[in-house]
mmCIF file of C-alpha atoms and ligand atoms in Angstrom:
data_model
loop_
_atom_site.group_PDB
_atom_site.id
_atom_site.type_symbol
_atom_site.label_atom_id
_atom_site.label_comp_id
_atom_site.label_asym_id
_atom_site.label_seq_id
_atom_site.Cartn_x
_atom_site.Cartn_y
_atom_site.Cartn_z
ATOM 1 C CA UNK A 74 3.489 -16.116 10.131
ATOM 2 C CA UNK A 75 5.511 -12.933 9.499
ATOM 3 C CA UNK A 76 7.787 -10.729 11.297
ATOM 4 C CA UNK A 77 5.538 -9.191 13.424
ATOM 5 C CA UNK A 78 6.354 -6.356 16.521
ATOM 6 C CA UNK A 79 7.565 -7.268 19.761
ATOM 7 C CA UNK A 80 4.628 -4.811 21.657
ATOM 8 C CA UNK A 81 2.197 -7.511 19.590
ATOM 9 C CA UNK A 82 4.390 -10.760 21.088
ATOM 10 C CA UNK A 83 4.180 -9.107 24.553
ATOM 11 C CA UNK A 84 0.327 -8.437 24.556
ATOM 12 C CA UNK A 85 0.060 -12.126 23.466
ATOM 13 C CA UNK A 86 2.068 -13.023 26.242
ATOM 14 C CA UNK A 87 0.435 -11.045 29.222
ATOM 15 C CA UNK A 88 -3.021 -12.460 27.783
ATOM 16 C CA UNK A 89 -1.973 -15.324 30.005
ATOM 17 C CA UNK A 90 -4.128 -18.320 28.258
ATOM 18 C CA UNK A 91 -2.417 -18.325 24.678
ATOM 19 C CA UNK A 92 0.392 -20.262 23.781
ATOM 20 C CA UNK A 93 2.364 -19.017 20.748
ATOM 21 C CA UNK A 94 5.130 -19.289 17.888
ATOM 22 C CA UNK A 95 6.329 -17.371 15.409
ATOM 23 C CA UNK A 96 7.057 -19.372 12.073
ATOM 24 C CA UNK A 97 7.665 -17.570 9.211
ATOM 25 C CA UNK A 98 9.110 -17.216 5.779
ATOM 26 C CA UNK A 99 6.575 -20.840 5.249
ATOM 27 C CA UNK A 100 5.145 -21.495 2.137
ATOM 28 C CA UNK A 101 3.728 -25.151 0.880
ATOM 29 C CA UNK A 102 2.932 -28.137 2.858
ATOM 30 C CA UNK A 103 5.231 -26.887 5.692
ATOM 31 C CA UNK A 104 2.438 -23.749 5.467
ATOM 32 C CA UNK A 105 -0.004 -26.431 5.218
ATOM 33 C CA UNK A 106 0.921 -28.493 8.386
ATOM 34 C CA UNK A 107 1.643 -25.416 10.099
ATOM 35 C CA UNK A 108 -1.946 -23.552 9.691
ATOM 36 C CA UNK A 109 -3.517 -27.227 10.985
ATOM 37 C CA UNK A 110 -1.742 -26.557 14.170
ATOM 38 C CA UNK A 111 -3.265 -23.957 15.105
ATOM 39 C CA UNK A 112 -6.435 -22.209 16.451
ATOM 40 C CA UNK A 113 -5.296 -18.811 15.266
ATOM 41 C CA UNK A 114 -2.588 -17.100 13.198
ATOM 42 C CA UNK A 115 -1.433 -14.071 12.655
ATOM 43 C CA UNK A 116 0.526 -12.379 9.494
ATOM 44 C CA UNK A 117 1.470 -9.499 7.390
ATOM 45 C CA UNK A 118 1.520 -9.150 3.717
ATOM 46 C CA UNK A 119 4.602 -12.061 3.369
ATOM 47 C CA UNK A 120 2.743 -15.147 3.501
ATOM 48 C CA UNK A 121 0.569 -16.212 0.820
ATOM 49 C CA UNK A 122 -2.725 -17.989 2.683
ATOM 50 C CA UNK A 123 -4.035 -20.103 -0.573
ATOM 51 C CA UNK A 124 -6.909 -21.875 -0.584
ATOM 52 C CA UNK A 125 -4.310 -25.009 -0.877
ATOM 53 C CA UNK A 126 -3.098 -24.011 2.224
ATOM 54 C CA UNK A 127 -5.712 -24.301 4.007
ATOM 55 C CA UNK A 128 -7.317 -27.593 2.100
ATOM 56 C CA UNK A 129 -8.246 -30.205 4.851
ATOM 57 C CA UNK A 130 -7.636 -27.561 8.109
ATOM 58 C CA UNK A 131 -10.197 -28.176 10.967
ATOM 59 C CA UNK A 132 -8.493 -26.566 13.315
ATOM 60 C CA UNK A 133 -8.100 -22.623 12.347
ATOM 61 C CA UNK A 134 -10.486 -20.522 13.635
ATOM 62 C CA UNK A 135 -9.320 -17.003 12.981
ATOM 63 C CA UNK A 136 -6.648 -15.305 11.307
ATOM 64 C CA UNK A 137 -5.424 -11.815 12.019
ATOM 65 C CA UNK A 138 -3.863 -9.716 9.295
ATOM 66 C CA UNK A 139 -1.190 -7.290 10.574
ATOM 67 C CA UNK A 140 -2.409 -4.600 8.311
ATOM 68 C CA UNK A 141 -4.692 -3.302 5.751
ATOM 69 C CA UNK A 142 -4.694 -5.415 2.519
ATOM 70 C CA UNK A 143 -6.175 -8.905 3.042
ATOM 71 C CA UNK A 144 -5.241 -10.201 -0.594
ATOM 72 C CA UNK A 145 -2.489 -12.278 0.669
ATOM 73 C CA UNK A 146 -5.284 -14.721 2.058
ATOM 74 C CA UNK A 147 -8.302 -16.424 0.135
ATOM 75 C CA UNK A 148 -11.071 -15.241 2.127
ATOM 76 C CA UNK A 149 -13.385 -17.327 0.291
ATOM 77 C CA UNK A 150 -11.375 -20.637 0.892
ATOM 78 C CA UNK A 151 -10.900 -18.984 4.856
ATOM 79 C CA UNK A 152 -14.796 -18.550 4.957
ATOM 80 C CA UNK A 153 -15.875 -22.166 3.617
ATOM 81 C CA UNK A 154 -13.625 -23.429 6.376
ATOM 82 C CA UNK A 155 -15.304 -21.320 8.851
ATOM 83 C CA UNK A 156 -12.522 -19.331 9.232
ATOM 84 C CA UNK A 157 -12.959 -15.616 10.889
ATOM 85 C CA UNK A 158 -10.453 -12.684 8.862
ATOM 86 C CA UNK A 159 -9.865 -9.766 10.090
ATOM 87 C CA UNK A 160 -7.716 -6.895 10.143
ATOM 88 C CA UNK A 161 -6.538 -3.579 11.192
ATOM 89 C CA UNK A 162 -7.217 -0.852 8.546
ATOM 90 C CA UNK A 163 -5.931 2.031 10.948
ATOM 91 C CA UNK A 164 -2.354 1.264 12.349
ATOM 92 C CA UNK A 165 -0.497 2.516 9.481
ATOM 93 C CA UNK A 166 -2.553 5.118 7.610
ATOM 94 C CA UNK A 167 -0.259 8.107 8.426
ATOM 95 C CA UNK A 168 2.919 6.084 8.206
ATOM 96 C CA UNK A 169 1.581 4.644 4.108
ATOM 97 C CA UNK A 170 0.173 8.338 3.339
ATOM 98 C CA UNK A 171 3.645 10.119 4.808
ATOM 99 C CA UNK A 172 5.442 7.549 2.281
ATOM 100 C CA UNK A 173 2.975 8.568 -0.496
ATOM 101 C CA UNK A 174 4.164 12.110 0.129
ATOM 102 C CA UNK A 175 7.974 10.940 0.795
ATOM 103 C CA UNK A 176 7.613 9.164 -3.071
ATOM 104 C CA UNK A 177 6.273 12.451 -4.275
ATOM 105 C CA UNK A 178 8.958 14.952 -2.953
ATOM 106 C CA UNK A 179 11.980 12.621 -3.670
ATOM 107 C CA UNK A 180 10.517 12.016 -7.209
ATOM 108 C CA UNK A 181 9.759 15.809 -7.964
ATOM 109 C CA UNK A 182 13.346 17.031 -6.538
ATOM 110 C CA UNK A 183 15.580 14.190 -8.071
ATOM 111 C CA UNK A 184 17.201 12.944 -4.561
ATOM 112 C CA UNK A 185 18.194 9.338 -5.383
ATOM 113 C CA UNK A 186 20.061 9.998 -9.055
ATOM 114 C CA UNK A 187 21.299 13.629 -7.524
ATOM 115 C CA UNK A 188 22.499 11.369 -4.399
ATOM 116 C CA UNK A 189 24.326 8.441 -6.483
ATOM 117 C CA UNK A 190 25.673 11.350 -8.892
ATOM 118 C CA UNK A 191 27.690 12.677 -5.343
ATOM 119 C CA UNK A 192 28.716 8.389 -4.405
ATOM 120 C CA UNK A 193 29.911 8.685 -8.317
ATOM 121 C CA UNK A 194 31.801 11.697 -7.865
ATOM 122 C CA UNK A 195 29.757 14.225 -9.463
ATOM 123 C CA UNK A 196 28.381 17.715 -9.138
ATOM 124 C CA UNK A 197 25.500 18.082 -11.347
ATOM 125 C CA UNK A 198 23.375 20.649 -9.710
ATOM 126 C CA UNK A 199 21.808 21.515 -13.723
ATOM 127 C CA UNK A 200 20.824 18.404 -14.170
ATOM 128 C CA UNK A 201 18.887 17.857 -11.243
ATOM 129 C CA UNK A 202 16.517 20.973 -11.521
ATOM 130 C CA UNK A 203 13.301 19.849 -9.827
ATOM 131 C CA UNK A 204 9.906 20.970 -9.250
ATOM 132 C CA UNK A 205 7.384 22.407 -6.733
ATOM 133 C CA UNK A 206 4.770 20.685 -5.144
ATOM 134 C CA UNK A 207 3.424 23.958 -4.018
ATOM 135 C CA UNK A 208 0.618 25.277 -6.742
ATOM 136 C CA UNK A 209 0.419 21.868 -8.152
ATOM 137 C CA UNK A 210 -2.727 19.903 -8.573
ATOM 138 C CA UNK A 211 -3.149 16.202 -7.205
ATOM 139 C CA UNK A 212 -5.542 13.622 -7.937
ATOM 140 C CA UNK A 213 -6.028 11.067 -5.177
ATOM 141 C CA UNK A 214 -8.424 7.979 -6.316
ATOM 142 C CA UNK A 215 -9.898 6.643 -3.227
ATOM 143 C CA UNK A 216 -10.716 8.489 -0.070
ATOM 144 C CA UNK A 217 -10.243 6.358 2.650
ATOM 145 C CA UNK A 218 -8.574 6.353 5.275
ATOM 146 C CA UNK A 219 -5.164 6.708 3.770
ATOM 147 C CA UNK A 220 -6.373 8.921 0.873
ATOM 148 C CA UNK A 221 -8.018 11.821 3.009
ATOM 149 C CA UNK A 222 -4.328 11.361 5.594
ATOM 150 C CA UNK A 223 -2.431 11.958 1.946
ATOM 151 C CA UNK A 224 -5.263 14.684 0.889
ATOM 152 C CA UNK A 225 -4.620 16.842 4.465
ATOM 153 C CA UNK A 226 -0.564 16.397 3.696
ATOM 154 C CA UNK A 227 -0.842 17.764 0.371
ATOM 155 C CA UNK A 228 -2.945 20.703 1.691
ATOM 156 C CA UNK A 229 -0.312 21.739 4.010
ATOM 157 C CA UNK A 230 2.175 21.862 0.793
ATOM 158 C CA UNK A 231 -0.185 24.103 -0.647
ATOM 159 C CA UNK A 232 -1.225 21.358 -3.482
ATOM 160 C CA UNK A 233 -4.854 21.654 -4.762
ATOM 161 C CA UNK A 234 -6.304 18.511 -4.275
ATOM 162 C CA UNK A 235 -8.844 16.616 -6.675
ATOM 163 C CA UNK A 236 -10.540 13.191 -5.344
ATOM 164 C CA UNK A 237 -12.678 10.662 -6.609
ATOM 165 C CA UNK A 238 -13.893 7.851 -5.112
ATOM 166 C CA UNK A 239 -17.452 6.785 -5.762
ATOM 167 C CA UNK A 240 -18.180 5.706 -2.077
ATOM 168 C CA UNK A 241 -17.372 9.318 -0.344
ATOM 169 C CA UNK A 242 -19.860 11.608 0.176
ATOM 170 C CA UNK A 243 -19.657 14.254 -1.859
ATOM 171 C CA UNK A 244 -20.741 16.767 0.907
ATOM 172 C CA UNK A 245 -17.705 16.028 3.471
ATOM 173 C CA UNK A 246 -15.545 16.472 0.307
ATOM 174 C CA UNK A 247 -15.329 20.874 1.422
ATOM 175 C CA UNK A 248 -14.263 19.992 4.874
ATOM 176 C CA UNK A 249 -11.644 18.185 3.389
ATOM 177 C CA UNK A 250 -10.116 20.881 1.313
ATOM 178 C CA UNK A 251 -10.911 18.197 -1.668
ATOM 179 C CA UNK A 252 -12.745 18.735 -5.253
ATOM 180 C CA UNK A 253 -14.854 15.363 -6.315
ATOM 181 C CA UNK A 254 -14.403 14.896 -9.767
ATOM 182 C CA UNK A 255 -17.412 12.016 -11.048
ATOM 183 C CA UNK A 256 -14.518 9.776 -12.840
ATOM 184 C CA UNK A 257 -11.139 9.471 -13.193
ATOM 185 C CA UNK A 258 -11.256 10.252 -16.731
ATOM 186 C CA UNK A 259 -12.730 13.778 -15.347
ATOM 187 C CA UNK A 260 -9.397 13.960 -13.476
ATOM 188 C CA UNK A 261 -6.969 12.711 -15.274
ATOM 189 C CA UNK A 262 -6.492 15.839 -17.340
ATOM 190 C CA UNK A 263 -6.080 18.035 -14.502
ATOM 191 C CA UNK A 264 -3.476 16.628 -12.141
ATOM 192 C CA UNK A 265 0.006 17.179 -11.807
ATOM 193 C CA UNK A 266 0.715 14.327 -9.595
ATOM 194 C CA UNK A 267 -1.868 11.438 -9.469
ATOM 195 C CA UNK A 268 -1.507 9.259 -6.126
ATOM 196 C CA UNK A 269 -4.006 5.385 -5.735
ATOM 197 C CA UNK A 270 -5.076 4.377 -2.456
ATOM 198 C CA UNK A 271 -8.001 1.841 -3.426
ATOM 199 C CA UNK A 272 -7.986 -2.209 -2.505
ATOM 200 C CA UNK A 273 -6.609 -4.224 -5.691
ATOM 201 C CA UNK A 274 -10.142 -5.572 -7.183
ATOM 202 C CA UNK A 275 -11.410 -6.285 -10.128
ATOM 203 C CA UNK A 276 -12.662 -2.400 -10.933
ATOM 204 C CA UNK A 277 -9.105 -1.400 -9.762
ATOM 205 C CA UNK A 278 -6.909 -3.773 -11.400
ATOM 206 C CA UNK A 279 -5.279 -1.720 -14.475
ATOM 207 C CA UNK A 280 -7.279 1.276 -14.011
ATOM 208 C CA UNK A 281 -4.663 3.372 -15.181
ATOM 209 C CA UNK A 282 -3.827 1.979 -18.398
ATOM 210 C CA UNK A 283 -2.742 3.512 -21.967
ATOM 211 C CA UNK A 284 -5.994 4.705 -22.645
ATOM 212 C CA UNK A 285 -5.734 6.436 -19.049
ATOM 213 C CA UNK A 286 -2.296 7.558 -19.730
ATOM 214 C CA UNK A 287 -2.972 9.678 -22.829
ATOM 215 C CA UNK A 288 -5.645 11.373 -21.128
ATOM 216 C CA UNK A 289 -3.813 12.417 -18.283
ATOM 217 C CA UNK A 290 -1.725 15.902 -18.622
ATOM 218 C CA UNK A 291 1.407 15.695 -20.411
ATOM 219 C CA UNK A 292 4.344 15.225 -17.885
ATOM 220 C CA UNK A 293 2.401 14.175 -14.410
ATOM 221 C CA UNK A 294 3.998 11.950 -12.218
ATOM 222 C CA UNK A 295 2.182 9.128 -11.073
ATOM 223 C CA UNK A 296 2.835 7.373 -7.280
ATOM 224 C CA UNK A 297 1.792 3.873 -6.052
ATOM 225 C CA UNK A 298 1.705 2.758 -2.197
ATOM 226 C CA UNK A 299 -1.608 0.912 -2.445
ATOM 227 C CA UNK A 300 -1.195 -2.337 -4.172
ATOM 228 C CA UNK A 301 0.850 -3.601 -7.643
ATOM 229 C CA UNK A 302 -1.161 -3.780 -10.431
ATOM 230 C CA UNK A 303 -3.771 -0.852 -9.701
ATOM 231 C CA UNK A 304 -1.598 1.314 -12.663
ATOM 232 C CA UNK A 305 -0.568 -1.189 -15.761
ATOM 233 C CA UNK A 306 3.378 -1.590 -15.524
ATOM 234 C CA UNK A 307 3.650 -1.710 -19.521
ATOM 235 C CA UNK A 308 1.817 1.550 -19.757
ATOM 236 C CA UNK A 309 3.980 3.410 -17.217
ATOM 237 C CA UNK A 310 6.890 2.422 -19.253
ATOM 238 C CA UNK A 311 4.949 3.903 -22.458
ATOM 239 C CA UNK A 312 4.078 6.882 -20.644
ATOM 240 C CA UNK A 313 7.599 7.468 -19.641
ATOM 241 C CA UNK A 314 8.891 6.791 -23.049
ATOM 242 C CA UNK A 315 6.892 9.340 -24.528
ATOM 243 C CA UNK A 316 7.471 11.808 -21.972
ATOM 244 C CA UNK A 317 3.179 11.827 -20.957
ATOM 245 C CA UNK A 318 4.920 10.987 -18.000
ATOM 246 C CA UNK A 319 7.702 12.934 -16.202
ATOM 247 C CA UNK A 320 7.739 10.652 -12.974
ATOM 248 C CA UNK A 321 6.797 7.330 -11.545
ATOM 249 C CA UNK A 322 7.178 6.562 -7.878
ATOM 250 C CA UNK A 323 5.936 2.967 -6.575
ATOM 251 C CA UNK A 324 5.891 0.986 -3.752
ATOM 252 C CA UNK A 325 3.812 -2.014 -4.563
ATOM 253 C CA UNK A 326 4.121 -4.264 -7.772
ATOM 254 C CA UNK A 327 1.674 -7.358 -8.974
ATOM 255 C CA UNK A 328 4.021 -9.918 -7.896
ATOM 256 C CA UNK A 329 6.353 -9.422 -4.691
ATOM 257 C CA UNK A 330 8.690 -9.966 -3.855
ATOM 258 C CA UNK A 331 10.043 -8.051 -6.898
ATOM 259 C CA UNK A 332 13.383 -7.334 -7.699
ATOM 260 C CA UNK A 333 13.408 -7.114 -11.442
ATOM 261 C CA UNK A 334 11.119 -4.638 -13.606
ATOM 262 C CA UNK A 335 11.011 -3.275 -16.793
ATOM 263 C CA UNK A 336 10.483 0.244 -15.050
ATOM 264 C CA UNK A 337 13.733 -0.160 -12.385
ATOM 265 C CA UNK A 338 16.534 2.443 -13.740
ATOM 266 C CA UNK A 339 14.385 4.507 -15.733
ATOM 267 C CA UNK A 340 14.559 8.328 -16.135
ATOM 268 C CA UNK A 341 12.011 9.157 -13.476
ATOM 269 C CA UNK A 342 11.213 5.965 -11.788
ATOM 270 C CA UNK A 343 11.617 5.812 -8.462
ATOM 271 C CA UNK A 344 10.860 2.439 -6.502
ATOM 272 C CA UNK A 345 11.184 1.292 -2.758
ATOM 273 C CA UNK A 346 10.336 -2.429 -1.745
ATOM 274 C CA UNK A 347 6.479 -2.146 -0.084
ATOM 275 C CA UNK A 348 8.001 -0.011 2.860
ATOM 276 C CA UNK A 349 4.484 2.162 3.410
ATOM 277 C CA UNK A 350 3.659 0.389 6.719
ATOM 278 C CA UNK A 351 7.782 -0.019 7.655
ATOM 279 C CA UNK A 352 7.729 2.444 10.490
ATOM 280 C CA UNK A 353 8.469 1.653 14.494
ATOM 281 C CA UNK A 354 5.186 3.219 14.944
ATOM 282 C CA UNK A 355 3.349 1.548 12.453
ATOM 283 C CA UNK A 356 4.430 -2.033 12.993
ATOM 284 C CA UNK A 357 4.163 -1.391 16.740
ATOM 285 C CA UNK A 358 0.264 -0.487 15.530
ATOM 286 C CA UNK A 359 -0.798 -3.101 13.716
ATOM 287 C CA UNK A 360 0.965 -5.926 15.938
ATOM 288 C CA UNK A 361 -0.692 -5.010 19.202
ATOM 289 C CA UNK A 362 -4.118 -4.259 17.042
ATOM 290 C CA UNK A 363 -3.752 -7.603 15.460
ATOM 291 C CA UNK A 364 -2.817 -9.583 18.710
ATOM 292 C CA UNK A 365 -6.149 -7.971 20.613
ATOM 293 C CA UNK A 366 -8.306 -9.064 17.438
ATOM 294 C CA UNK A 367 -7.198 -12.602 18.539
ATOM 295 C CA UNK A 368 -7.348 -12.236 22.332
ATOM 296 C CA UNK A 369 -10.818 -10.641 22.001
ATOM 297 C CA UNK A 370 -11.950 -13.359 19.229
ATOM 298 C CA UNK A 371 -10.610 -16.600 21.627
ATOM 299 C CA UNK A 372 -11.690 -15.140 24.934
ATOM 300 C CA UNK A 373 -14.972 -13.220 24.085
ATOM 301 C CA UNK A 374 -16.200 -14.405 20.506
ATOM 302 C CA UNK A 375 -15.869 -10.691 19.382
ATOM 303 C CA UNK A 376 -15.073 -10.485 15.281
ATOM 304 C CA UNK A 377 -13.917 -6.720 14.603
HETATM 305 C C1 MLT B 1432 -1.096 -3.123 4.285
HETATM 306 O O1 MLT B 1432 -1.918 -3.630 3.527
HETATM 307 O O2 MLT B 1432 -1.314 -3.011 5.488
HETATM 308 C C2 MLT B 1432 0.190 -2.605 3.764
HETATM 309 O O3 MLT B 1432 0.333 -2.779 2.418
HETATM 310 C C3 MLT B 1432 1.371 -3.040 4.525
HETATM 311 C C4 MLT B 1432 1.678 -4.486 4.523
HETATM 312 O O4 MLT B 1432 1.338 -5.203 3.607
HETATM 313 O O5 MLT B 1432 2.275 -4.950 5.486
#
């Protein structure tokens, strides 16, 4: 139901007793109709799987998300139908934490503005003074998968690296090279550079807020590439106003596609549409992971 890689196509393909298509950009009743002809489907982050669309399906059986994030589909609505959701939470960890740390270097040594001062005709090698990562401190929130990938990155910078996440154990934290702090309000003084890589819940949605932002030390730059609506939009654009923050580097935002935001053009902002997971390697990942979870599901029963 989205663009999904070829390697994924192929392995669908060579599994000999499943007939496929690839329909995408649906949304609606032509979603609707489209889910009811199916036993399985497969998508990324693009379509929106609504409990509408699946309202009177008796056909879907399983759907594979291409990815991580499974808040593009109502699981509830999928799990009263009986439908099976699953995904694939390690194809593109190293390709979302090596855009994490892509966000944080651009941001901290100016390279879009310096770059469109040079297409503008400009010199400007004052303006553009940047900053070290190295001897910094960063807070990560969430040590999963993608969090601990980012945590080992910023090691090798030389960053210290502060985590909290209330479901990692506390004693593979040293290992790690991390600090656990108990809370992010512990944190949030500390850090330099403050990075998310949590689900978008109800305990995550607008956990960084105003109150957040005050407490956090004056001029950290705060980066995004887990889901919109984990930091509060209208208190990043505070925080930058009042100079609390010097940067702000997303990926994600709480509605997408997005092309229009109070933060875009900013001093400091820095944005890139959802492109964590865009890598050959990645996609390649997550397609061929995705396309087993169905092969195994149809021709075994097997639920990863
Ligand atoms: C994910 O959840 O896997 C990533 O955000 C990438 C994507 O949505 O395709």
């Amino acid at each position: 139901l989205d663009p999904l890689s070829q390697d994924g196509l192929d392995l669908l393909e060579s599994a000999g007793s499943i007939e496929y298509e690839v329909r995408t950009g649906l949304s609606g009743q032509a979603l609707r109709d489209t889910l009811a002809e199916f036993d399985g489907a497969i998508c990324r982050s693009g379509v929106k799987i609504t409990a509408e669309a699946l309202e009177g399906n008796h056909r879907l059986r399983a759907i594979a998300r291409a990815g991580v994030g499974t808040d593009n589909i109502d699981r509830e609505a999928a799990t009263r139908h009986g439908i099976v959701v699953m995904n694939t939470p390690g194809g593109n960890t190293i390709s979302t934490a090596e855009h994490a740390i892509t966000l944080m270097l651009a941001m901290s040594r100016n390279v879009h503005p310096a770059y469109q001062s040079l297409l503008e005709g400009r010199w400007d090698r004052k303006k553009y003074m940047g900053s070290q990562l190295a001897g910094k401190t960063l807070g990560i929130v969430g040590l999963g998968r993608i969090g601990l990938s980012v945590a080992k990155r910023a090691r090798a910078f030389e960053m210290q690296v502060l985590g909290y996440d209330p479901f990692f154990p506390a004693s593979r934290a040293k290992e790690q090279g991390i600090e656990i702090c108990q809370s992010t309000a512990e944190m949030l003084p500390l850090v330099d550079y403050l990075t998310v890589h949590t689900p978008l819940n109800d305990e995550t949605r607008n956990m960084i807020g105003l109150e957040q932002i005050e407490q956090i030390k004056k001029g950290a730059r705060l980066i995004n590439c887990a889901r919109g609506g984990i930091y509060n939009e209208e208190a990043l654009v505070a925080g930058l106003k009042s100079g609390q923050l010097a940067g702000v580097a997303l990926d994600v935002y709480p509605n997408e596609p997005c092309t229009e935001s109070p933060l875009f053009g900013m001093p400091g902002v820095l944005c890139t549409p959802h492109l964590g997971a865009s890598t050959e390697e990645a996609q390649t990942n997550v397609a061929v992971e995705a396309a087993e979870l169905l092969i195994d599901f149809f021709t075994t029963g097997a639920i990863r």
